[in-house]
PDB file of C-alpha atoms in Angstrom:
ATOM      1  CA  MET A1267       5.933   3.628 -13.158  1.00 39.00           C
ATOM      2  CA  PRO A1268       7.857   1.353 -10.697  1.00 43.00           C
ATOM      3  CA  GLY A1269      10.826  -0.648 -12.032  1.00 43.00           C
ATOM      4  CA  PRO A1270      11.443  -4.305 -11.742  1.00 43.00           C
ATOM      5  CA  ILE A1271      12.329  -5.800  -8.289  1.00 41.00           C
ATOM      6  CA  LEU A1272      15.563  -7.106  -9.742  1.00 48.00           C
ATOM      7  CA  LYS A1273      17.424  -5.186 -12.442  1.00 69.00           C
ATOM      8  CA  LYS A1274      20.148  -7.438 -13.325  1.00 77.00           C
ATOM      9  CA  CYS A1275      22.023  -8.618 -16.254  1.00 80.00           C
ATOM     10  CA  PHE A1276      20.407 -11.703 -18.048  1.00 77.00           C
ATOM     11  CA  ASN A1277      23.846 -13.299 -18.289  1.00 79.00           C
ATOM     12  CA  CYS A1278      26.263 -12.443 -15.500  1.00 82.00           C
ATOM     13  CA  ARG A1279      23.448 -11.217 -12.925  1.00 80.00           C
ATOM     14  CA  MET A1280      25.412  -8.105 -12.229  1.00 79.00           C
ATOM     15  CA  GLN A1281      23.174  -5.036 -11.253  1.00 78.00           C
ATOM     16  CA  LEU A1282      22.262  -2.708 -14.002  1.00 77.00           C
ATOM     17  CA  PRO A1283      22.156   1.056 -13.535  1.00 74.00           C
ATOM     18  CA  ASP A1284      19.002   2.704 -12.628  1.00 69.00           C
ATOM     19  CA  ASP A1285      18.409   4.469 -15.958  1.00 65.00           C
ATOM     20  CA  ALA A1286      18.739   1.088 -17.888  1.00 58.00           C
ATOM     21  CA  LEU A1287      15.162   0.132 -17.637  1.00 57.00           C
ATOM     22  CA  SER A1288      14.937  -1.300 -21.155  1.00 58.00           C
ATOM     23  CA  LEU A1289      18.340  -3.189 -21.145  1.00 68.00           C
ATOM     24  CA  ALA A1290      18.784  -7.016 -20.448  1.00 74.00           C
ATOM     25  CA  GLN A1291      22.537  -7.138 -20.499  1.00 78.00           C
ATOM     26  CA  CYS A1292      25.354  -5.142 -18.884  1.00 83.00           C
ATOM     27  CA  ALA A1293      27.794  -3.341 -21.179  1.00 83.00           C
ATOM     28  CA  LYS A1294      30.518  -5.951 -20.697  1.00 85.00           C
ATOM     29  CA  CYS A1295      28.255  -8.915 -21.638  1.00 85.00           C
ATOM     30  CA  LYS A1296      26.847  -6.969 -24.613  1.00 84.00           C
ATOM     31  CA  LYS A1297      30.463  -6.333 -25.916  1.00 86.00           C
ATOM     32  CA  ASN A1298      31.360 -10.027 -25.476  1.00 86.00           C
ATOM     33  CA  GLU A1299      28.324 -11.148 -27.258  1.00 86.00           C
ATOM     34  CA  GLU A1300      29.156  -8.823 -30.173  1.00 87.00           C
ATOM     35  CA  LYS A1301      32.810 -10.214 -30.315  1.00 86.00           C
ATOM     36  CA  TYR A1302      32.327 -13.942 -29.658  1.00 86.00           C
ATOM     37  CA  GLY A1303      28.562 -14.597 -30.265  1.00 86.00           C
ATOM     38  CA  LYS A1304      25.948 -16.290 -28.183  1.00 86.00           C
ATOM     39  CA  PRO A1305      27.268 -17.494 -24.846  1.00 86.00           C
ATOM     40  CA  GLY A1306      27.226 -20.909 -23.391  1.00 87.00           C
ATOM     41  CA  THR A1307      26.957 -22.189 -19.729  1.00 87.00           C
ATOM     42  CA  CYS A1308      29.866 -21.560 -17.387  1.00 88.00           C
ATOM     43  CA  GLN A1309      31.263 -24.824 -16.134  1.00 87.00           C
ATOM     44  CA  TYR A1310      31.611 -23.374 -12.579  1.00 89.00           C
ATOM     45  CA  CYS A1311      28.798 -20.793 -11.799  1.00 88.00           C
ATOM     46  CA  LYS A1312      26.389 -22.412 -14.318  1.00 86.00           C
ATOM     47  CA  LEU A1313      25.419 -19.016 -15.604  1.00 86.00           C
ATOM     48  CA  ASN A1314      24.675 -18.400 -19.349  1.00 84.00           C
ATOM     49  CA  ALA A1315      27.592 -16.124 -19.696  1.00 85.00           C
ATOM     50  CA  ALA A1316      30.590 -18.304 -21.030  1.00 87.00           C
ATOM     51  CA  PHE A1317      31.550 -16.378 -24.089  1.00 86.00           C
ATOM     52  CA  HIS A1318      34.964 -18.171 -24.344  1.00 80.00           C
ATOM     53  CA  ASP A1319      36.498 -21.383 -23.198  1.00 81.00           C
ATOM     54  CA  GLN A1320      33.316 -22.586 -21.267  1.00 84.00           C
ATOM     55  CA  ARG A1321      33.878 -20.102 -18.510  1.00 86.00           C
ATOM     56  CA  CYS A1322      32.338 -16.695 -17.713  1.00 88.00           C
ATOM     57  CA  VAL A1323      34.533 -13.637 -17.565  1.00 86.00           C
ATOM     58  CA  TRP A1324      34.273 -13.507 -13.787  1.00 86.00           C
ATOM     59  CA  CYS A1325      35.173 -17.207 -13.226  1.00 90.00           C
ATOM     60  CA  SER A1326      38.010 -17.068 -15.885  1.00 88.00           C
ATOM     61  CA  HIS A1327      39.465 -14.028 -14.364  1.00 88.00           C
ATOM     62  CA  ALA A1328      39.056 -15.482 -10.756  1.00 90.00           C
ATOM     63  CA  GLU A1329      40.655 -18.656 -11.776  1.00 89.00           C
ATOM     64  CA  ARG A1330      43.689 -17.080 -13.141  1.00 89.00           C
ATOM     65  CA  LYS A1331      44.065 -14.853 -10.120  1.00 89.00           C
ATOM     66  CA  PHE A1332      43.150 -17.206  -7.173  1.00 88.00           C
ATOM     67  CA  GLY A1333      43.473 -20.696  -8.652  1.00 87.00           C
ATOM     68  CA  ILE A1334      40.795 -23.476  -8.782  1.00 86.00           C
ATOM     69  CA  PRO A1335      37.368 -23.052  -7.170  1.00 89.00           C
ATOM     70  CA  PHE A1336      35.896 -24.754  -4.214  1.00 89.00           C
ATOM     71  CA  PRO A1337      32.250 -25.589  -3.288  1.00 88.00           C
ATOM     72  CA  CYS A1338      30.195 -22.617  -2.158  1.00 89.00           C
ATOM     73  CA  ALA A1339      29.059 -22.859   1.478  1.00 87.00           C
ATOM     74  CA  ASN A1340      25.573 -21.601   0.425  1.00 88.00           C
ATOM     75  CA  CYS A1341      24.539 -22.923  -3.109  1.00 87.00           C
ATOM     76  CA  LYS A1342      27.032 -25.874  -2.989  1.00 86.00           C
ATOM     77  CA  LEU A1343      28.221 -25.070  -6.538  1.00 87.00           C
ATOM     78  CA  ARG A1344      32.034 -25.271  -7.286  1.00 87.00           C
ATOM     79  CA  CYS A1345      32.291 -21.648  -8.037  1.00 88.00           C
ATOM     80  CA  ALA A1346      33.798 -20.122  -4.784  1.00 88.00           C
ATOM     81  CA  PHE A1347      37.345 -18.867  -5.408  1.00 90.00           C
ATOM     82  CA  PRO A1348      39.492 -18.582  -2.316  1.00 87.00           C
ATOM     83  CA  ARG A1349      40.995 -15.118  -1.919  1.00 84.00           C
ATOM     84  CA  HIS A1350      43.258 -16.044   0.996  1.00 83.00           C
ATOM     85  CA  ASP A1351      45.846 -18.957   1.430  1.00 80.00           C
ATOM     86  CA  ARG A1352      44.086 -20.129   4.560  1.00 80.00           C
ATOM     87  CA  ASP A1353      40.952 -20.877   2.410  1.00 78.00           C
ATOM     88  CA  LYS A1354      42.609 -22.838  -0.196  1.00 78.00           C
ATOM     89  CA  VAL A1355      41.785 -26.170   1.678  1.00 78.00           C
ATOM     90  CA  GLU A1356      39.199 -28.554   0.616  1.00 77.00           C
ATOM     91  CA  GLY A1357      36.214 -28.064   2.875  1.00 75.00           C
ATOM     92  CA  SER A1358      36.848 -24.442   3.887  1.00 79.00           C
ATOM     93  CA  SER A1359      33.732 -22.343   4.192  1.00 85.00           C
ATOM     94  CA  ILE A1360      33.719 -19.718   1.477  1.00 88.00           C
ATOM     95  CA  LEU A1361      31.107 -17.877  -0.543  1.00 89.00           C
ATOM     96  CA  CYS A1362      30.703 -17.570  -4.330  1.00 89.00           C
ATOM     97  CA  ARG A1363      30.257 -14.444  -6.261  1.00 86.00           C
ATOM     98  CA  LEU A1364      26.472 -14.767  -6.732  1.00 86.00           C
ATOM     99  CA  CYS A1365      25.827 -15.437  -3.150  1.00 89.00           C
ATOM    100  CA  ILE A1366      27.790 -12.540  -2.085  1.00 88.00           C
ATOM    101  CA  LEU A1367      25.892 -10.140  -4.449  1.00 85.00           C
ATOM    102  CA  GLN A1368      22.586 -11.511  -3.304  1.00 85.00           C
ATOM    103  CA  ALA A1369      23.546 -11.142   0.530  1.00 87.00           C
ATOM    104  CA  ARG A1370      24.681  -7.532  -0.182  1.00 85.00           C
ATOM    105  CA  HIS A1371      21.291  -6.926  -2.021  1.00 82.00           C
ATOM    106  CA  THR A1372      19.294  -8.091   1.016  1.00 85.00           C
ATOM    107  CA  ASN A1373      21.655  -6.454   3.410  1.00 86.00           C
ATOM    108  CA  GLN A1374      22.744  -9.641   4.983  1.00 86.00           C
ATOM    109  CA  THR A1375      26.105  -9.893   6.946  1.00 87.00           C
ATOM    110  CA  VAL A1376      26.324 -13.823   7.436  1.00 87.00           C
ATOM    111  CA  VAL A1377      25.241 -16.445   5.003  1.00 86.00           C
ATOM    112  CA  ALA A1378      25.509 -20.066   5.823  1.00 82.00           C
ATOM    113  CA  GLY A1379      27.594 -19.168   8.968  1.00 82.00           C
ATOM    114  CA  VAL A1380      30.108 -17.435   6.698  1.00 85.00           C
ATOM    115  CA  PRO A1381      30.588 -13.605   7.065  1.00 85.00           C
ATOM    116  CA  VAL A1382      29.811 -11.669   3.823  1.00 85.00           C
ATOM    117  CA  PRO A1383      32.830  -9.451   2.763  1.00 84.00           C
ATOM    118  CA  PRO A1384      32.042  -5.837   2.753  1.00 81.00           C
ATOM    119  CA  GLU A1385      31.698  -3.944  -0.611  1.00 77.00           C
ATOM    120  CA  LYS A1386      34.819  -2.013  -1.769  1.00 72.00           C
ATOM    121  CA  PRO A1387      34.507   1.755  -1.292  1.00 64.00           C
ATOM    122  CA  SER A1388      34.198   3.782  -4.445  1.00 52.00           C
ATOM    123  CA  SER A1389      37.309   5.415  -5.782  1.00 47.00           C
ATOM    124  CA  SER A1390      35.732   8.913  -5.835  1.00 44.00           C
ATOM    125  CA  GLY A1391      36.609   9.483  -2.255  1.00 43.00           C
ATOM    126  CA  SER A1392      34.584   9.664   0.979  1.00 42.00           C
ATOM    127  CA  SER A1393      31.572  11.803   1.019  1.00 43.00           C
ATOM    128  CA  SER A1394      29.506  13.106   3.924  1.00 41.00           C
ATOM    129  CA  ASP A1395      26.667  11.182   5.280  1.00 45.00           C
ATOM    130  CA  HIS A1396      24.122  13.701   3.871  1.00 45.00           C
ATOM    131  CA  HIS A1397      25.376  12.848   0.247  1.00 43.00           C
ATOM    132  CA  ARG A1398      25.528   9.228   0.884  1.00 44.00           C
ATOM    133  CA  ARG A1399      21.814   9.281   2.025  1.00 47.00           C
ATOM    134  CA  ASP A1400      19.123   7.667  -0.195  1.00 47.00           C
ATOM    135  CA  PRO A1401      17.499  10.230  -2.413  1.00 48.00           C
ATOM    136  CA  LYS A1402      14.058   8.873  -1.255  1.00 49.00           C
ATOM    137  CA  ASP A1403      15.093   9.257   2.287  1.00 51.00           C
ATOM    138  CA  GLN A1404      16.168  12.919   1.644  1.00 51.00           C
ATOM    139  CA  LYS A1405      12.928  13.642   0.067  1.00 50.00           C
ATOM    140  CA  HIS A1406      11.047  12.151   2.882  1.00 50.00           C
ATOM    141  CA  HIS A1407      13.234  14.083   5.429  1.00 49.00           C
ATOM    142  CA  HIS A1408      12.544  17.455   3.390  1.00 50.00           C
ATOM    143  CA  LYS A1409       8.827  16.585   3.166  1.00 51.00           C
ATOM    144  CA  HIS A1410       8.726  15.892   6.851  1.00 50.00           C
ATOM    145  CA  SER A1411      10.600  19.052   7.819  1.00 51.00           C
ATOM    146  CA  SER A1412       8.243  21.057   5.599  1.00 54.00           C
ATOM    147  CA  SER A1413       5.076  19.719   7.037  1.00 53.00           C
ATOM    148  CA  SER A1414       6.423  20.261  10.602  1.00 53.00           C
ATOM    149  CA  GLN A1415       7.341  23.950   9.741  1.00 57.00           C
ATOM    150  CA  ASN A1416       3.743  24.265   8.267  1.00 57.00           C
ATOM    151  CA  ARG A1417       2.140  22.926  11.306  1.00 57.00           C
ATOM    152  CA  HIS A1418       4.157  25.091  13.622  1.00 52.00           C
ATOM    153  CA  LYS A1419       3.184  28.171  11.445  1.00 55.00           C
ATOM    154  CA  ASP A1420      -0.383  27.290  11.502  1.00 57.00           C
ATOM    155  CA  HIS A1421      -0.239  26.694  15.217  1.00 53.00           C
ATOM    156  CA  LYS A1422       1.394  30.171  15.797  1.00 55.00           C
ATOM    157  CA  ASP A1423      -1.137  31.975  13.557  1.00 57.00           C
ATOM    158  CA  HIS A1424      -4.055  30.319  15.209  1.00 53.00           C
ATOM    159  CA  HIS A1425      -2.469  31.381  18.646  1.00 53.00           C
ATOM    160  CA  LYS A1426      -2.240  35.056  17.380  1.00 57.00           C
ATOM    161  CA  ASP A1427      -5.756  35.086  16.137  1.00 58.00           C
ATOM    162  CA  HIS A1428      -7.196  33.582  19.399  1.00 54.00           C
ATOM    163  CA  HIS A1429      -5.097  35.967  21.647  1.00 56.00           C
ATOM    164  CA  LYS A1430      -6.377  38.944  19.531  1.00 58.00           C
ATOM    165  CA  ASP A1431     -10.000  37.861  20.019  1.00 60.00           C
ATOM    166  CA  HIS A1432      -9.346  37.252  23.801  1.00 57.00           C
ATOM    167  CA  LYS A1433      -7.888  40.806  24.139  1.00 62.00           C
ATOM    168  CA  GLU A1434     -10.991  42.325  22.292  1.00 64.00           C
ATOM    169  CA  HIS A1435     -13.423  40.382  24.634  1.00 61.00           C
ATOM    170  CA  LYS A1436     -11.410  41.455  27.720  1.00 64.00           C
ATOM    171  CA  ASP A1437     -11.477  45.137  26.661  1.00 68.00           C
ATOM    172  CA  HIS A1438     -15.231  45.046  26.003  1.00 65.00           C
ATOM    173  CA  ARG A1439     -15.856  43.412  29.370  1.00 69.00           C
ATOM    174  CA  ASP A1440     -13.665  45.963  31.231  1.00 71.00           C
ATOM    175  CA  HIS A1441     -15.657  48.734  29.436  1.00 68.00           C
ATOM    176  CA  LYS A1442     -18.943  47.267  30.627  1.00 70.00           C
ATOM    177  CA  ASP A1443     -17.696  46.771  34.167  1.00 72.00           C
ATOM    178  CA  ARG A1444     -16.629  50.532  34.329  1.00 73.00           C
ATOM    179  CA  LYS A1445     -20.094  51.671  33.088  1.00 72.00           C
ATOM    180  CA  ASP A1446     -21.824  49.386  35.835  1.00 74.00           C
ATOM    181  CA  ARG A1447     -19.708  50.805  38.623  1.00 73.00           C
ATOM    182  CA  LYS A1448     -20.522  54.385  37.502  1.00 70.00           C
ATOM    183  CA  ARG A1449     -24.183  53.817  37.302  1.00 73.00           C
ATOM    184  CA  ARG A1450     -24.286  52.135  40.708  1.00 72.00           C
ATOM    185  CA  HIS A1451     -22.193  54.836  42.151  1.00 66.00           C
ATOM    186  CA  GLU A1452     -24.752  57.365  41.136  1.00 69.00           C
ATOM    187  CA  GLU A1453     -27.610  55.465  42.345  1.00 64.00           C
ATOM    188  CA  THR A1454     -26.110  55.098  45.766  1.00 63.00           C
ATOM    189  CA  SER A1455     -25.089  58.602  45.943  1.00 59.00           C
ATOM    190  CA  HIS A1456     -28.713  59.851  45.336  1.00 55.00           C
ATOM    191  CA  GLY A1457     -30.329  57.229  47.662  1.00 50.00           C
ATOM    192  CA  THR A1458     -31.646  57.366  51.171  1.00 46.00           C
ATOM    193  CA  SER A1459     -28.882  55.184  52.645  1.00 47.00           C
ATOM    194  CA  SER A1460     -25.814  56.934  54.047  1.00 48.00           C
ATOM    195  CA  ALA A1461     -23.663  53.879  53.970  1.00 46.00           C
ATOM    196  CA  PRO A1462     -20.695  54.409  51.623  1.00 47.00           C
ATOM    197  CA  ALA A1463     -21.079  52.895  48.325  1.00 46.00           C
ATOM    198  CA  VAL A1464     -19.200  49.785  47.791  1.00 46.00           C
ATOM    199  CA  PRO A1465     -18.235  49.327  44.261  1.00 46.00           C
ATOM    200  CA  SER A1466     -19.532  46.068  42.982  1.00 46.00           C
ATOM    201  CA  THR A1467     -17.850  44.239  40.260  1.00 47.00           C
ATOM    202  CA  ALA A1468     -19.042  41.365  38.236  1.00 45.00           C
ATOM    203  CA  PRO A1469     -17.261  38.095  39.305  1.00 47.00           C
ATOM    204  CA  ALA A1470     -14.789  37.128  36.858  1.00 47.00           C
ATOM    205  CA  ASP A1471     -15.704  34.112  34.754  1.00 49.00           C
ATOM    206  CA  PRO A1472     -13.647  31.164  35.862  1.00 45.00           C
ATOM    207  CA  LEU A1473     -13.893  29.582  32.551  1.00 46.00           C
ATOM    208  CA  ALA A1474     -12.827  32.867  30.513  1.00 46.00           C
ATOM    209  CA  PRO A1475      -9.289  32.526  29.212  1.00 46.00           C
ATOM    210  CA  ASN A1476      -6.707  34.525  30.953  1.00 49.00           C
ATOM    211  CA  ASN A1477      -2.971  34.595  31.667  1.00 46.00           C
ATOM    212  CA  GLU A1478      -3.367  32.553  34.889  1.00 46.00           C
ATOM    213  CA  ASN A1479      -5.122  29.588  33.127  1.00 46.00           C
ATOM    214  CA  GLY A1480      -2.946  29.594  30.041  1.00 44.00           C
ATOM    215  CA  GLY A1481      -4.988  31.946  27.698  1.00 46.00           C
ATOM    216  CA  ALA A1482      -5.569  30.769  24.165  1.00 44.00           C
ATOM    217  CA  PHE A1483      -2.514  28.299  24.119  1.00 44.00           C
ATOM    218  CA  GLY A1484      -4.038  26.550  27.173  1.00 45.00           C
ATOM    219  CA  ALA A1485      -7.469  26.281  25.291  1.00 44.00           C
ATOM    220  CA  PHE A1486      -5.727  25.146  22.183  1.00 44.00           C
ATOM    221  CA  LEU A1487      -3.211  22.688  23.636  1.00 45.00           C
ATOM    222  CA  PRO A1488      -5.586  19.705  24.281  1.00 45.00           C
ATOM    223  CA  PHE A1489      -6.489  19.753  20.585  1.00 44.00           C
ATOM    224  CA  ALA A1490      -2.833  20.000  19.577  1.00 46.00           C
ATOM    225  CA  ASN A1491      -1.964  17.113  21.679  1.00 49.00           C
ATOM    226  CA  GLY A1492      -4.834  15.001  20.269  1.00 53.00           C
ATOM    227  CA  ASP A1493      -3.674  15.836  16.785  1.00 63.00           C
ATOM    228  CA  HIS A1494      -0.021  14.967  17.632  1.00 63.00           C
ATOM    229  CA  GLY A1495      -1.032  11.717  19.235  1.00 67.00           C
ATOM    230  CA  GLU A1496      -3.088  10.731  16.253  1.00 77.00           C
ATOM    231  CA  SER A1497      -0.266  11.583  13.868  1.00 79.00           C
ATOM    232  CA  MET A1498       2.266   9.406  15.930  1.00 77.00           C
ATOM    233  CA  VAL A1499      -0.267   6.466  15.695  1.00 80.00           C
ATOM    234  CA  LYS A1500      -0.512   6.933  11.939  1.00 86.00           C
ATOM    235  CA  GLN A1501       3.244   7.304  11.579  1.00 85.00           C
ATOM    236  CA  GLN A1502       3.935   4.089  13.445  1.00 85.00           C
ATOM    237  CA  LYS A1503       1.333   2.241  11.524  1.00 88.00           C
ATOM    238  CA  MET A1504       3.119   3.500   8.249  1.00 92.00           C
ATOM    239  CA  GLU A1505       6.459   2.450   9.578  1.00 88.00           C
ATOM    240  CA  ASP A1506       5.179  -1.109  10.391  1.00 89.00           C
ATOM    241  CA  GLU A1507       3.707  -1.437   7.026  1.00 92.00           C
ATOM    242  CA  ILE A1508       7.017  -0.344   5.290  1.00 93.00           C
ATOM    243  CA  ARG A1509       8.927  -2.725   7.430  1.00 91.00           C
ATOM    244  CA  ARG A1510       6.570  -5.696   6.461  1.00 93.00           C
ATOM    245  CA  LEU A1511       6.636  -4.618   2.694  1.00 94.00           C
ATOM    246  CA  LYS A1512      10.474  -4.665   2.913  1.00 93.00           C
ATOM    247  CA  SER A1513      10.328  -8.167   4.364  1.00 92.00           C
ATOM    248  CA  VAL A1514       7.993  -9.296   1.555  1.00 93.00           C
ATOM    249  CA  ILE A1515      10.332  -7.873  -1.059  1.00 94.00           C
ATOM    250  CA  GLN A1516      13.438  -9.524   0.356  1.00 92.00           C
ATOM    251  CA  ASP A1517      11.601 -12.813   0.310  1.00 92.00           C
ATOM    252  CA  LYS A1518      10.500 -12.275  -3.205  1.00 93.00           C
ATOM    253  CA  ASP A1519      14.105 -11.410  -4.123  1.00 92.00           C
ATOM    254  CA  GLN A1520      15.349 -14.530  -2.578  1.00 92.00           C
ATOM    255  CA  LEU A1521      12.777 -16.618  -4.302  1.00 92.00           C
ATOM    256  CA  ILE A1522      13.610 -15.212  -7.745  1.00 93.00           C
ATOM    257  CA  PHE A1523      17.333 -15.631  -7.005  1.00 91.00           C
ATOM    258  CA  ASP A1524      16.606 -19.268  -6.324  1.00 91.00           C
ATOM    259  CA  LYS A1525      14.531 -19.604  -9.470  1.00 92.00           C
ATOM    260  CA  ASP A1526      17.360 -18.057 -11.521  1.00 91.00           C
ATOM    261  CA  LYS A1527      19.851 -20.570 -10.110  1.00 89.00           C
ATOM    262  CA  GLN A1528      17.553 -23.432 -10.816  1.00 91.00           C
ATOM    263  CA  ILE A1529      16.999 -22.122 -14.342  1.00 92.00           C
ATOM    264  CA  SER A1530      20.762 -21.829 -14.877  1.00 90.00           C
ATOM    265  CA  SER A1531      21.431 -25.396 -13.666  1.00 89.00           C
ATOM    266  CA  LEU A1532      18.623 -26.784 -15.978  1.00 92.00           C
ATOM    267  CA  LYS A1533      20.121 -24.969 -18.873  1.00 90.00           C
ATOM    268  CA  ALA A1534      23.639 -26.358 -18.047  1.00 89.00           C
ATOM    269  CA  ASP A1535      22.067 -29.891 -17.877  1.00 90.00           C
ATOM    270  CA  GLN A1536      20.325 -29.311 -21.328  1.00 91.00           C
ATOM    271  CA  TYR A1537      23.500 -28.153 -22.834  1.00 90.00           C
ATOM    272  CA  ASN A1538      25.399 -31.165 -21.786  1.00 91.00           C
ATOM    273  CA  MET A1539      22.615 -33.431 -22.960  1.00 93.00           C
ATOM    274  CA  GLU A1540      22.487 -31.755 -26.317  1.00 92.00           C
ATOM    275  CA  LYS A1541      26.307 -32.029 -26.609  1.00 91.00           C
ATOM    276  CA  LYS A1542      26.314 -35.864 -25.877  1.00 93.00           C
ATOM    277  CA  HIS A1543      23.365 -36.224 -28.500  1.00 94.00           C
ATOM    278  CA  ARG A1544      25.372 -34.435 -31.135  1.00 93.00           C
ATOM    279  CA  GLU A1545      28.419 -36.469 -30.412  1.00 93.00           C
ATOM    280  CA  ARG A1546      26.341 -39.696 -30.589  1.00 94.00           C
ATOM    281  CA  VAL A1547      24.806 -38.616 -33.866  1.00 95.00           C
ATOM    282  CA  GLN A1548      28.196 -37.869 -35.237  1.00 94.00           C
ATOM    283  CA  GLN A1549      29.283 -41.361 -34.167  1.00 94.00           C
ATOM    284  CA  LEU A1550      26.335 -43.068 -35.771  1.00 95.00           C
ATOM    285  CA  ILE A1551      26.961 -41.172 -39.140  1.00 94.00           C
ATOM    286  CA  LYS A1552      30.727 -42.012 -39.089  1.00 93.00           C
ATOM    287  CA  GLU A1553      29.706 -45.745 -38.420  1.00 94.00           C
ATOM    288  CA  LYS A1554      27.232 -45.691 -41.267  1.00 94.00           C
ATOM    289  CA  GLU A1555      29.821 -44.275 -43.677  1.00 93.00           C
ATOM    290  CA  ASP A1556      32.321 -46.730 -42.662  1.00 93.00           C
ATOM    291  CA  SER A1557      29.805 -49.657 -43.186  1.00 93.00           C
ATOM    292  CA  ILE A1558      28.814 -48.283 -46.583  1.00 93.00           C
ATOM    293  CA  ARG A1559      32.511 -48.074 -47.689  1.00 92.00           C
ATOM    294  CA  ALA A1560      33.114 -51.657 -46.338  1.00 92.00           C
ATOM    295  CA  ILE A1561      30.116 -52.923 -48.454  1.00 93.00           C
ATOM    296  CA  GLU A1562      31.357 -50.988 -51.563  1.00 91.00           C
ATOM    297  CA  LEU A1563      34.774 -52.716 -51.075  1.00 90.00           C
ATOM    298  CA  VAL A1564      33.266 -56.076 -50.946  1.00 90.00           C
ATOM    299  CA  ARG A1565      31.162 -55.617 -54.063  1.00 88.00           C
ATOM    300  CA  LYS A1566      34.363 -54.365 -55.870  1.00 86.00           C
ATOM    301  CA  HIS A1567      36.348 -57.505 -54.806  1.00 86.00           C
ATOM    302  CA  SER A1568      33.503 -59.713 -55.843  1.00 85.00           C
ATOM    303  CA  SER A1569      33.046 -58.099 -59.314  1.00 83.00           C
ATOM    304  CA  LYS A1570      36.795 -58.538 -59.853  1.00 80.00           C
ATOM    305  CA  LYS A1571      36.588 -62.206 -59.118  1.00 76.00           C
ATOM    306  CA  ASN A1572      33.798 -62.791 -61.455  1.00 66.00           C
TER     307      ASN A1572
END
């Protein structure tokens, strides 16, 4: 069963591990939710991941380390933290964390005219290209090598069988030619003609396979070339289809990413509206209580006068 196109944390949008098919949160967000409760909307990146102080863990850490954020050159949200002093100027072109993650996921090197910073190498040390290769590519390479070996083996066996049949056919033909020469020699020796017997041999079949015209391999080669050409055409079609599907997947990923940002922005607006509504309700309740107290004081004063 294929997994989802984007396996990301519902809160911070970090990539989940491949074996986490049934999880919706990363380990960090799950731990923070158990500690602080349901998260709110981050005031910078607008993600539903603000467990404490109206900031998500990433924005809070980046603000302490790099200072106040600047607008992102791609999504225009004020959530891009300058990592260098030269970028700590209003109007500098820098990318936020979410746009960098999306660019790395789609293998982009430049977004909105800004180079995407490379991903930090893992601390486990450098490994060989063979170990860094995608398991699917290794499986495809192994399968392709095995199929090539099998085709070569079948071709070799077929060549041996054809060569064996050719050898038997040649031995049978030589034996028949010897018998014909012997019979003609006996007929001419007992005949009336005194002319020396000229051994007559049957003309060799120009179409019969031999070492000069390539033997069995020459007869088999056109079919092998035809099969190879057909396989190359099929392989090219499959590669074109794979490239097309990869392009479709990248477009779908970008569409889902944009929808996620739009949903986060709408959630932030909803949160702000609910907050203003609660403040307004509390203000009306307070005004009502003040009015009730004022009315009670007026009644008390009027009762004392009477």
